[in-house]
Every structure is written in structure tokens, then in C-alpha cells.
mmCIF file of C-alpha atoms in Angstrom:
data_model
loop_
_atom_site.group_PDB
_atom_site.id
_atom_site.type_symbol
_atom_site.label_atom_id
_atom_site.label_comp_id
_atom_site.label_asym_id
_atom_site.label_seq_id
_atom_site.Cartn_x
_atom_site.Cartn_y
_atom_site.Cartn_z
ATOM 1 C CA UNK A 1 -12.406 -10.999 29.111
ATOM 2 C CA UNK A 2 -14.886 -8.998 27.030
ATOM 3 C CA UNK A 3 -18.121 -10.578 25.860
ATOM 4 C CA UNK A 4 -17.454 -12.762 22.869
ATOM 5 C CA UNK A 5 -13.690 -12.675 23.353
ATOM 6 C CA UNK A 6 -13.264 -9.490 21.322
ATOM 7 C CA UNK A 7 -10.453 -8.123 23.495
ATOM 8 C CA UNK A 8 -8.581 -11.421 23.300
ATOM 9 C CA UNK A 9 -8.958 -11.490 19.514
ATOM 10 C CA UNK A 10 -7.683 -7.928 19.166
ATOM 11 C CA UNK A 11 -4.731 -8.674 21.467
ATOM 12 C CA UNK A 12 -3.883 -11.737 19.366
ATOM 13 C CA UNK A 13 -3.940 -9.675 16.157
ATOM 14 C CA UNK A 14 -1.581 -7.125 17.674
ATOM 15 C CA UNK A 15 0.796 -9.442 19.559
ATOM 16 C CA UNK A 16 0.995 -12.542 17.372
ATOM 17 C CA UNK A 17 0.281 -11.218 13.902
ATOM 18 C CA UNK A 18 1.805 -7.772 14.269
ATOM 19 C CA UNK A 19 -1.277 -6.087 12.808
ATOM 20 C CA UNK A 20 -0.862 -2.389 12.086
ATOM 21 C CA UNK A 21 -2.580 0.164 14.312
ATOM 22 C CA UNK A 22 -5.013 1.131 11.541
ATOM 23 C CA UNK A 23 -5.959 -2.537 11.093
ATOM 24 C CA UNK A 24 -6.557 -2.923 14.838
ATOM 25 C CA UNK A 25 -8.779 0.157 14.861
ATOM 26 C CA UNK A 26 -10.742 -1.083 11.841
ATOM 27 C CA UNK A 27 -11.279 -4.543 13.384
ATOM 28 C CA UNK A 28 -12.392 -2.966 16.661
ATOM 29 C CA UNK A 29 -14.963 -0.799 14.850
ATOM 30 C CA UNK A 30 -16.146 -3.703 12.691
ATOM 31 C CA UNK A 31 -16.689 -6.026 15.644
ATOM 32 C CA UNK A 32 -18.429 -3.307 17.661
ATOM 33 C CA UNK A 33 -20.817 -2.759 14.746
ATOM 34 C CA UNK A 34 -21.516 -6.481 14.440
ATOM 35 C CA UNK A 35 -22.073 -6.834 18.185
ATOM 36 C CA UNK A 36 -24.580 -3.961 18.164
ATOM 37 C CA UNK A 37 -26.469 -5.575 15.279
ATOM 38 C CA UNK A 38 -26.540 -8.954 17.017
ATOM 39 C CA UNK A 39 -27.701 -7.446 20.320
ATOM 40 C CA UNK A 40 -30.638 -5.872 18.491
ATOM 41 C CA UNK A 41 -31.648 -9.416 17.505
ATOM 42 C CA UNK A 42 -31.129 -10.773 21.018
ATOM 43 C CA UNK A 43 -27.970 -12.602 19.959
ATOM 44 C CA UNK A 44 -24.270 -12.590 20.862
ATOM 45 C CA UNK A 45 -21.209 -13.729 18.912
ATOM 46 C CA UNK A 46 -21.283 -16.935 20.963
ATOM 47 C CA UNK A 47 -24.885 -17.782 20.003
ATOM 48 C CA UNK A 48 -25.251 -16.306 16.503
ATOM 49 C CA UNK A 49 -25.578 -18.714 13.605
ATOM 50 C CA UNK A 50 -24.649 -18.534 9.949
ATOM 51 C CA UNK A 51 -28.064 -17.107 8.993
ATOM 52 C CA UNK A 52 -27.649 -14.302 11.553
ATOM 53 C CA UNK A 53 -24.330 -13.323 10.057
ATOM 54 C CA UNK A 54 -25.754 -13.475 6.527
ATOM 55 C CA UNK A 55 -28.557 -11.137 7.607
ATOM 56 C CA UNK A 56 -25.989 -8.779 9.135
ATOM 57 C CA UNK A 57 -23.939 -8.701 5.937
ATOM 58 C CA UNK A 58 -27.081 -8.188 3.825
ATOM 59 C CA UNK A 59 -27.877 -5.219 6.047
ATOM 60 C CA UNK A 60 -24.506 -3.682 5.192
ATOM 61 C CA UNK A 61 -25.390 -3.860 1.508
ATOM 62 C CA UNK A 62 -28.792 -2.267 2.141
ATOM 63 C CA UNK A 63 -27.062 0.559 4.035
ATOM 64 C CA UNK A 64 -25.118 1.295 0.860
ATOM 65 C CA UNK A 65 -21.664 0.288 2.130
ATOM 66 C CA UNK A 66 -19.165 -0.170 -0.685
ATOM 67 C CA UNK A 67 -18.416 -3.737 -1.734
ATOM 68 C CA UNK A 68 -14.809 -3.306 -0.618
ATOM 69 C CA UNK A 69 -15.935 -2.243 2.869
ATOM 70 C CA UNK A 70 -18.292 -5.222 3.044
ATOM 71 C CA UNK A 71 -15.440 -7.538 2.025
ATOM 72 C CA UNK A 72 -13.207 -6.089 4.757
ATOM 73 C CA UNK A 73 -15.950 -6.608 7.344
ATOM 74 C CA UNK A 74 -16.363 -10.212 6.228
ATOM 75 C CA UNK A 75 -12.607 -10.816 6.418
ATOM 76 C CA UNK A 76 -12.660 -9.546 9.993
ATOM 77 C CA UNK A 77 -15.635 -11.783 10.903
ATOM 78 C CA UNK A 78 -14.025 -14.860 9.379
ATOM 79 C CA UNK A 79 -10.850 -14.356 11.397
ATOM 80 C CA UNK A 80 -12.789 -13.547 14.565
ATOM 81 C CA UNK A 81 -15.108 -16.566 14.481
ATOM 82 C CA UNK A 82 -12.216 -18.866 13.533
ATOM 83 C CA UNK A 83 -10.427 -17.528 16.627
ATOM 84 C CA UNK A 84 -13.502 -18.265 18.806
ATOM 85 C CA UNK A 85 -13.674 -21.828 17.476
ATOM 86 C CA UNK A 86 -9.950 -22.477 17.976
ATOM 87 C CA UNK A 87 -10.092 -21.086 21.520
ATOM 88 C CA UNK A 88 -13.027 -23.345 22.382
ATOM 89 C CA UNK A 89 -15.446 -20.450 22.902
ATOM 90 C CA UNK A 90 -17.687 -21.870 20.165
ATOM 91 C CA UNK A 91 -18.083 -25.418 18.868
ATOM 92 C CA UNK A 92 -18.287 -24.197 15.270
ATOM 93 C CA UNK A 93 -17.373 -21.387 12.887
ATOM 94 C CA UNK A 94 -20.593 -19.830 11.499
ATOM 95 C CA UNK A 95 -18.608 -17.526 9.185
ATOM 96 C CA UNK A 96 -16.702 -20.313 7.412
ATOM 97 C CA UNK A 97 -19.017 -20.528 4.373
ATOM 98 C CA UNK A 98 -19.859 -16.857 4.014
ATOM 99 C CA UNK A 99 -18.800 -15.322 0.704
ATOM 100 C CA UNK A 100 -17.591 -11.827 -0.003
ATOM 101 C CA UNK A 101 -19.351 -9.591 -2.552
ATOM 102 C CA UNK A 102 -17.812 -9.485 -6.002
ATOM 103 C CA UNK A 103 -15.247 -6.720 -6.321
ATOM 104 C CA UNK A 104 -14.429 -4.849 -9.481
ATOM 105 C CA UNK A 105 -10.655 -4.580 -9.480
ATOM 106 C CA UNK A 106 -9.742 -1.239 -11.028
ATOM 107 C CA UNK A 107 -6.533 -1.060 -12.985
ATOM 108 C CA UNK A 108 -3.865 0.811 -11.029
ATOM 109 C CA UNK A 109 -3.234 4.390 -12.103
ATOM 110 C CA UNK A 110 0.349 5.126 -13.060
ATOM 111 C CA UNK A 111 2.506 7.725 -14.765
ATOM 112 C CA UNK A 112 4.277 7.251 -18.070
ATOM 113 C CA UNK A 113 8.062 7.016 -18.003
ATOM 114 C CA UNK A 114 8.468 10.508 -19.564
ATOM 115 C CA UNK A 115 6.140 11.925 -16.893
ATOM 116 C CA UNK A 116 8.287 10.442 -14.134
ATOM 117 C CA UNK A 117 11.359 11.988 -15.769
ATOM 118 C CA UNK A 118 9.632 15.387 -15.861
ATOM 119 C CA UNK A 119 8.604 15.042 -12.223
ATOM 120 C CA UNK A 120 12.159 14.359 -11.093
ATOM 121 C CA UNK A 121 13.514 17.191 -13.237
ATOM 122 C CA UNK A 122 11.096 19.552 -11.485
ATOM 123 C CA UNK A 123 12.925 18.893 -8.202
ATOM 124 C CA UNK A 124 15.985 20.847 -9.360
ATOM 125 C CA UNK A 125 15.968 24.211 -7.527
ATOM 126 C CA UNK A 126 16.437 27.535 -9.297
ATOM 127 C CA UNK A 127 19.868 29.198 -8.815
ATOM 128 C CA UNK A 128 18.287 31.945 -6.715
ATOM 129 C CA UNK A 129 16.111 29.625 -4.594
ATOM 130 C CA UNK A 130 15.953 30.417 -0.873
ATOM 131 C CA UNK A 131 17.502 27.892 1.556
ATOM 132 C CA UNK A 132 14.006 26.798 2.628
ATOM 133 C CA UNK A 133 12.940 26.330 -0.989
ATOM 134 C CA UNK A 134 16.137 24.479 -1.819
ATOM 135 C CA UNK A 135 15.662 22.084 1.098
ATOM 136 C CA UNK A 136 12.006 21.484 0.181
ATOM 137 C CA UNK A 137 13.020 20.474 -3.333
ATOM 138 C CA UNK A 138 15.827 18.277 -1.989
ATOM 139 C CA UNK A 139 13.257 16.495 0.180
ATOM 140 C CA UNK A 140 11.034 16.098 -2.869
ATOM 141 C CA UNK A 141 13.832 14.719 -5.015
ATOM 142 C CA UNK A 142 15.039 12.227 -2.397
ATOM 143 C CA UNK A 143 11.509 11.019 -1.680
ATOM 144 C CA UNK A 144 10.477 10.694 -5.326
ATOM 145 C CA UNK A 145 13.714 8.967 -6.344
ATOM 146 C CA UNK A 146 13.255 6.443 -3.530
ATOM 147 C CA UNK A 147 9.531 5.861 -4.119
ATOM 148 C CA UNK A 148 10.068 5.270 -7.819
ATOM 149 C CA UNK A 149 13.306 3.277 -7.465
ATOM 150 C CA UNK A 150 12.051 0.929 -4.754
ATOM 151 C CA UNK A 151 8.239 0.915 -4.876
ATOM 152 C CA UNK A 152 7.933 1.883 -1.217
ATOM 153 C CA UNK A 153 4.657 2.620 0.497
ATOM 154 C CA UNK A 154 4.491 6.187 1.776
ATOM 155 C CA UNK A 155 4.273 4.924 5.377
ATOM 156 C CA UNK A 156 7.471 2.929 4.812
ATOM 157 C CA UNK A 157 9.268 5.910 3.299
ATOM 158 C CA UNK A 158 8.380 8.446 5.984
ATOM 159 C CA UNK A 159 9.256 6.081 8.833
ATOM 160 C CA UNK A 160 12.718 5.258 7.430
ATOM 161 C CA UNK A 161 15.483 5.815 9.978
ATOM 162 C CA UNK A 162 18.724 7.416 8.817
ATOM 163 C CA UNK A 163 20.488 4.085 9.396
ATOM 164 C CA UNK A 164 18.324 2.454 6.672
ATOM 165 C CA UNK A 165 21.017 3.430 4.183
ATOM 166 C CA UNK A 166 23.629 1.436 6.096
ATOM 167 C CA UNK A 167 22.510 -1.844 4.495
ATOM 168 C CA UNK A 168 24.507 -3.636 1.833
ATOM 169 C CA UNK A 169 25.526 -1.468 -1.129
ATOM 170 C CA UNK A 170 22.643 -0.922 -3.496
ATOM 171 C CA UNK A 171 20.083 -2.153 -0.957
ATOM 172 C CA UNK A 172 17.975 -0.702 1.834
ATOM 173 C CA UNK A 173 16.254 -2.312 4.842
ATOM 174 C CA UNK A 174 12.552 -1.465 5.059
ATOM 175 C CA UNK A 175 9.994 -2.302 7.745
ATOM 176 C CA UNK A 176 6.646 -2.900 6.061
ATOM 177 C CA UNK A 177 3.145 -3.953 7.024
ATOM 178 C CA UNK A 178 2.864 -6.040 10.157
ATOM 179 C CA UNK A 179 6.425 -5.160 11.095
ATOM 180 C CA UNK A 180 7.806 -7.422 8.364
ATOM 181 C CA UNK A 181 11.263 -6.392 7.173
ATOM 182 C CA UNK A 182 12.527 -6.741 3.628
ATOM 183 C CA UNK A 183 15.503 -5.640 1.588
ATOM 184 C CA UNK A 184 14.729 -3.437 -1.395
ATOM 185 C CA UNK A 185 17.033 -2.135 -4.124
ATOM 186 C CA UNK A 186 18.364 1.396 -3.865
ATOM 187 C CA UNK A 187 19.469 3.027 -7.097
ATOM 188 C CA UNK A 188 22.631 5.132 -7.164
ATOM 189 C CA UNK A 189 20.516 8.200 -7.981
ATOM 190 C CA UNK A 190 18.181 7.598 -5.047
ATOM 191 C CA UNK A 191 21.064 6.973 -2.650
ATOM 192 C CA UNK A 192 22.844 10.131 -3.813
ATOM 193 C CA UNK A 193 19.679 12.215 -3.291
ATOM 194 C CA UNK A 194 19.108 10.701 0.162
ATOM 195 C CA UNK A 195 22.740 11.265 1.193
ATOM 196 C CA UNK A 196 22.539 14.909 0.081
ATOM 197 C CA UNK A 197 19.450 15.425 2.230
ATOM 198 C CA UNK A 198 21.091 13.702 5.199
ATOM 199 C CA UNK A 199 24.117 15.965 4.896
ATOM 200 C CA UNK A 200 21.891 19.043 4.822
ATOM 201 C CA UNK A 201 19.960 17.869 7.903
ATOM 202 C CA UNK A 202 22.984 16.611 9.835
ATOM 203 C CA UNK A 203 22.691 19.351 12.432
ATOM 204 C CA UNK A 204 19.059 18.615 13.303
ATOM 205 C CA UNK A 205 19.862 15.403 15.166
ATOM 206 C CA UNK A 206 16.821 13.584 13.849
ATOM 207 C CA UNK A 207 16.703 9.775 13.826
ATOM 208 C CA UNK A 208 14.561 9.952 10.671
ATOM 209 C CA UNK A 209 15.626 10.271 7.074
ATOM 210 C CA UNK A 210 12.623 12.539 6.468
ATOM 211 C CA UNK A 211 12.113 14.502 9.684
ATOM 212 C CA UNK A 212 9.059 16.649 10.291
ATOM 213 C CA UNK A 213 8.920 20.127 11.769
ATOM 214 C CA UNK A 214 10.013 18.529 15.022
ATOM 215 C CA UNK A 215 13.269 16.678 14.443
ATOM 216 C CA UNK A 216 12.112 13.929 16.815
ATOM 217 C CA UNK A 217 9.121 13.075 14.634
ATOM 218 C CA UNK A 218 8.949 11.896 11.000
ATOM 219 C CA UNK A 219 7.346 14.040 8.341
ATOM 220 C CA UNK A 220 3.574 13.642 8.236
ATOM 221 C CA UNK A 221 1.690 12.290 5.251
ATOM 222 C CA UNK A 222 -0.079 15.652 4.951
ATOM 223 C CA UNK A 223 3.241 17.500 4.863
ATOM 224 C CA UNK A 224 4.530 15.254 2.101
ATOM 225 C CA UNK A 225 1.295 15.604 0.113
ATOM 226 C CA UNK A 226 1.806 19.369 0.029
ATOM 227 C CA UNK A 227 5.337 18.933 -1.304
ATOM 228 C CA UNK A 228 4.105 16.464 -3.935
ATOM 229 C CA UNK A 229 1.375 18.886 -4.995
ATOM 230 C CA UNK A 230 3.915 21.681 -5.533
ATOM 231 C CA UNK A 231 6.296 19.479 -7.533
ATOM 232 C CA UNK A 232 3.453 18.234 -9.751
ATOM 233 C CA UNK A 233 2.596 21.826 -10.647
ATOM 234 C CA UNK A 234 6.253 22.586 -11.391
ATOM 235 C CA UNK A 235 6.354 19.564 -13.704
ATOM 236 C CA UNK A 236 3.147 20.578 -15.489
ATOM 237 C CA UNK A 237 1.256 17.539 -14.198
ATOM 238 C CA UNK A 238 -2.254 17.518 -12.768
ATOM 239 C CA UNK A 239 -1.739 17.114 -8.980
ATOM 240 C CA UNK A 240 -4.915 14.991 -8.868
ATOM 241 C CA UNK A 241 -3.108 12.335 -10.919
ATOM 242 C CA UNK A 242 -0.196 12.144 -8.522
ATOM 243 C CA UNK A 243 0.073 10.394 -5.175
ATOM 244 C CA UNK A 244 2.637 8.190 -3.425
ATOM 245 C CA UNK A 245 0.590 5.153 -4.431
ATOM 246 C CA UNK A 246 0.594 6.246 -8.069
ATOM 247 C CA UNK A 247 4.398 6.292 -7.898
ATOM 248 C CA UNK A 248 4.366 2.794 -6.362
ATOM 249 C CA UNK A 249 2.107 1.639 -9.198
ATOM 250 C CA UNK A 250 4.413 3.330 -11.715
ATOM 251 C CA UNK A 251 7.412 1.476 -10.264
ATOM 252 C CA UNK A 252 5.637 -1.874 -10.598
ATOM 253 C CA UNK A 253 4.122 -1.205 -14.014
ATOM 254 C CA UNK A 254 7.372 -0.006 -15.557
ATOM 255 C CA UNK A 255 9.342 -2.943 -14.125
ATOM 256 C CA UNK A 256 6.919 -5.447 -15.650
ATOM 257 C CA UNK A 257 6.892 -3.565 -18.946
ATOM 258 C CA UNK A 258 10.662 -4.021 -19.100
ATOM 259 C CA UNK A 259 10.499 -7.757 -18.413
ATOM 260 C CA UNK A 260 10.526 -8.166 -14.619
ATOM 261 C CA UNK A 261 9.092 -11.351 -13.125
ATOM 262 C CA UNK A 262 5.789 -11.153 -11.199
ATOM 263 C CA UNK A 263 7.190 -13.172 -8.274
ATOM 264 C CA UNK A 264 10.183 -10.855 -7.994
ATOM 265 C CA UNK A 265 7.815 -7.898 -8.030
ATOM 266 C CA UNK A 266 5.817 -9.476 -5.204
ATOM 267 C CA UNK A 267 8.941 -9.548 -3.035
ATOM 268 C CA UNK A 268 9.929 -6.008 -3.951
ATOM 269 C CA UNK A 269 6.486 -4.622 -3.103
ATOM 270 C CA UNK A 270 6.237 -6.584 0.146
ATOM 271 C CA UNK A 271 2.985 -8.326 -0.817
ATOM 272 C CA UNK A 272 2.221 -11.334 1.374
ATOM 273 C CA UNK A 273 0.029 -12.860 -1.366
ATOM 274 C CA UNK A 274 0.820 -13.081 -5.077
ATOM 275 C CA UNK A 275 -2.872 -12.347 -5.751
ATOM 276 C CA UNK A 276 -2.286 -8.767 -4.604
ATOM 277 C CA UNK A 277 0.512 -8.364 -7.121
ATOM 278 C CA UNK A 278 -1.632 -9.714 -9.952
ATOM 279 C CA UNK A 279 -3.387 -6.355 -10.376
ATOM 280 C CA UNK A 280 -0.373 -5.547 -12.561
ATOM 281 C CA UNK A 281 -0.955 -8.400 -15.002
ATOM 282 C CA UNK A 282 -2.561 -5.932 -17.427
ATOM 283 C CA UNK A 283 1.005 -4.997 -18.361
ATOM 284 C CA UNK A 284 1.988 -8.626 -18.857
ATOM 285 C CA UNK A 285 -1.079 -9.242 -21.040
ATOM 286 C CA UNK A 286 -0.111 -6.329 -23.271
ATOM 287 C CA UNK A 287 3.414 -7.748 -23.534
ATOM 288 C CA UNK A 288 2.087 -11.223 -24.398
ATOM 289 C CA UNK A 289 -0.157 -9.804 -27.125
ATOM 290 C CA UNK A 290 2.778 -7.893 -28.582
ATOM 291 C CA UNK A 291 4.959 -11.018 -28.465
ATOM 292 C CA UNK A 292 2.356 -13.078 -30.359
ATOM 293 C CA UNK A 293 1.798 -10.314 -32.910
ATOM 294 C CA UNK A 294 5.537 -9.960 -33.549
ATOM 295 C CA UNK A 295 6.729 -13.558 -33.406
ATOM 296 C CA UNK A 296 3.869 -15.990 -34.112
ATOM 297 C CA UNK A 297 4.103 -17.153 -37.753
ATOM 298 C CA UNK A 298 0.332 -17.259 -38.325
ATOM 299 C CA UNK A 299 -0.089 -13.783 -36.836
ATOM 300 C CA UNK A 300 2.499 -12.482 -39.288
ATOM 301 C CA UNK A 301 0.752 -14.180 -42.215
ATOM 302 C CA UNK A 302 -2.574 -12.669 -41.162
ATOM 303 C CA UNK A 303 -1.034 -9.202 -40.906
ATOM 304 C CA UNK A 304 0.510 -9.419 -44.371
ATOM 305 C CA UNK A 305 -2.768 -10.707 -45.809
ATOM 306 C CA UNK A 306 -4.634 -7.784 -44.248
#
């Protein structure tokens, strides 16, 4: 076992919690950085105290690391030292009382409903489009319809197998973060666009709904970004305003604006914690203000008096 039980902790994250590969890599880097800092002080994770960890975290701030990066490091340390305590490698958890830096939560960027309509309209190929151009726009239409109709993450979309459409009518099975599966709605428009793309690609023998240049591999994020850039230009939108995550935010924002419940949205987005979904409450606050202004009797009296 590695010093401080790092290998065992990483194995637990992967095997028991189903942590994504990017999360595993981030935790490995974070713990290596902490270990190096502790070694410079003549300490190890098994001997370091709360003050040592506070000094380490203060050093991150002095290095100019973003508050969000500091918070991620602290989250990793809290899980790691809790693991050491539960496994009996330490009698205590020196990270238990450490607090994360305050984070400014930016409002999510999203498109207006007319902008989404324009984006989808831009996926219609010209009558004289080449077969390659026609297919590229069919990929764009299927992907955009599905991202906007279901709020998928781009990693979830690009890893979809062709059989994902075999779920119950109007639904689709998606494997999200940590390998967790969930059912998401599939609009008739999105299903029709996906079926058209599948029919076009039937001869490629790919297991993926969105195959890459090699039929045995899914499309890369970079490949999709290029398609999204082209469609944004066709729609007259600034490509810098458009990303798969912006479409996910647009899905969530527009649902709430039309009366969806925050808990239902949590399930649809695959958020493990409702706190993650609450970044969209700016829409609900606007709706509540409008409701008071329109229906509260004193608000109406004040308006007429003004």
C-alpha cells in the first residue's frame, strides 16, 4: 500500500463510488500536491494535523489558485482523511473542520427561446448541399435537438449507444456521472432527427449514435465543437456564446420559466444534490416577482397609485 493509503483511497473512489476517470486523475494530482507540501514540512498524511492542512490550503490561496480549485482540493482532502480515519490509519480526521473559500456562483449563461429556434433552423441543409455537408448538418440537428430536449451533458450525448433509443416510447436511457443511469424524456422531434441519422449511418456498423471518424469510436468533443461553431455562424449567433453546457442551461432555464418543478429538474439533469440545481432559481425568483406584481392586491393598488 502506498504511503498514507493514497492508492487504497483512489481504488475505493473508482470501485465503490464509480468516480469518473477525470475525477480520479484530479484526486491523484491533488493528493500528490498535498503530499509534496507535507514532506517539505517533515510531515505525512498520517502525522499532519489540522493546522498543517490549514497552512497548506492558505498556501494555495497565496499561489493564486482560483477559489473553485481550492474548494475542489478541500473536498478531496475531506474525503481522503475521512477514509483514513474509517480505515483505522488515523485516530482522527484533521480535515473535518476545514472550511472552503467563499465561491461566487455565476448565473448560468443560456440562449433565448427564439435563439434556440434559429439554431435548429440553421441545421436544415441547402438543396444543393454535398452528401458530407448534409450528413454534418444532420448530426448537428440530432445533437442539438437531443441536448435541448433532454438537458444532456455533452459526455452523455456523445457516448450514447444506438440502442439508447430502444427505451420506452418518449424516453431514453442515459448513463451519467459515476455510471449512474437515468431515464430522460425524448421529444418526437429529437427522436425523428436521431432516427434519420441512424438510418444514414446504418452501413457504418458503429455501436454509437454519434460515431467519430472511426466507426468503432464515438465522436470527440473537439469534433462536435467544430460542428457547433459552424451552426452558430449559420444561425447568426456568436459562437463564443454557444456550447453544449449553454444548451443544457437553456433546457433547464426554459423549463423553469414555463413552470417546471425544481425537484423534477434535478432528476432530469442527473444532479445528485438539489443544491447543484439551485443555480437556476434566478428564473424562479423572476417568476415569483411577476406573480406578486400581477396578483397581490396591495401590489396592484401601488401600481395604480403610481
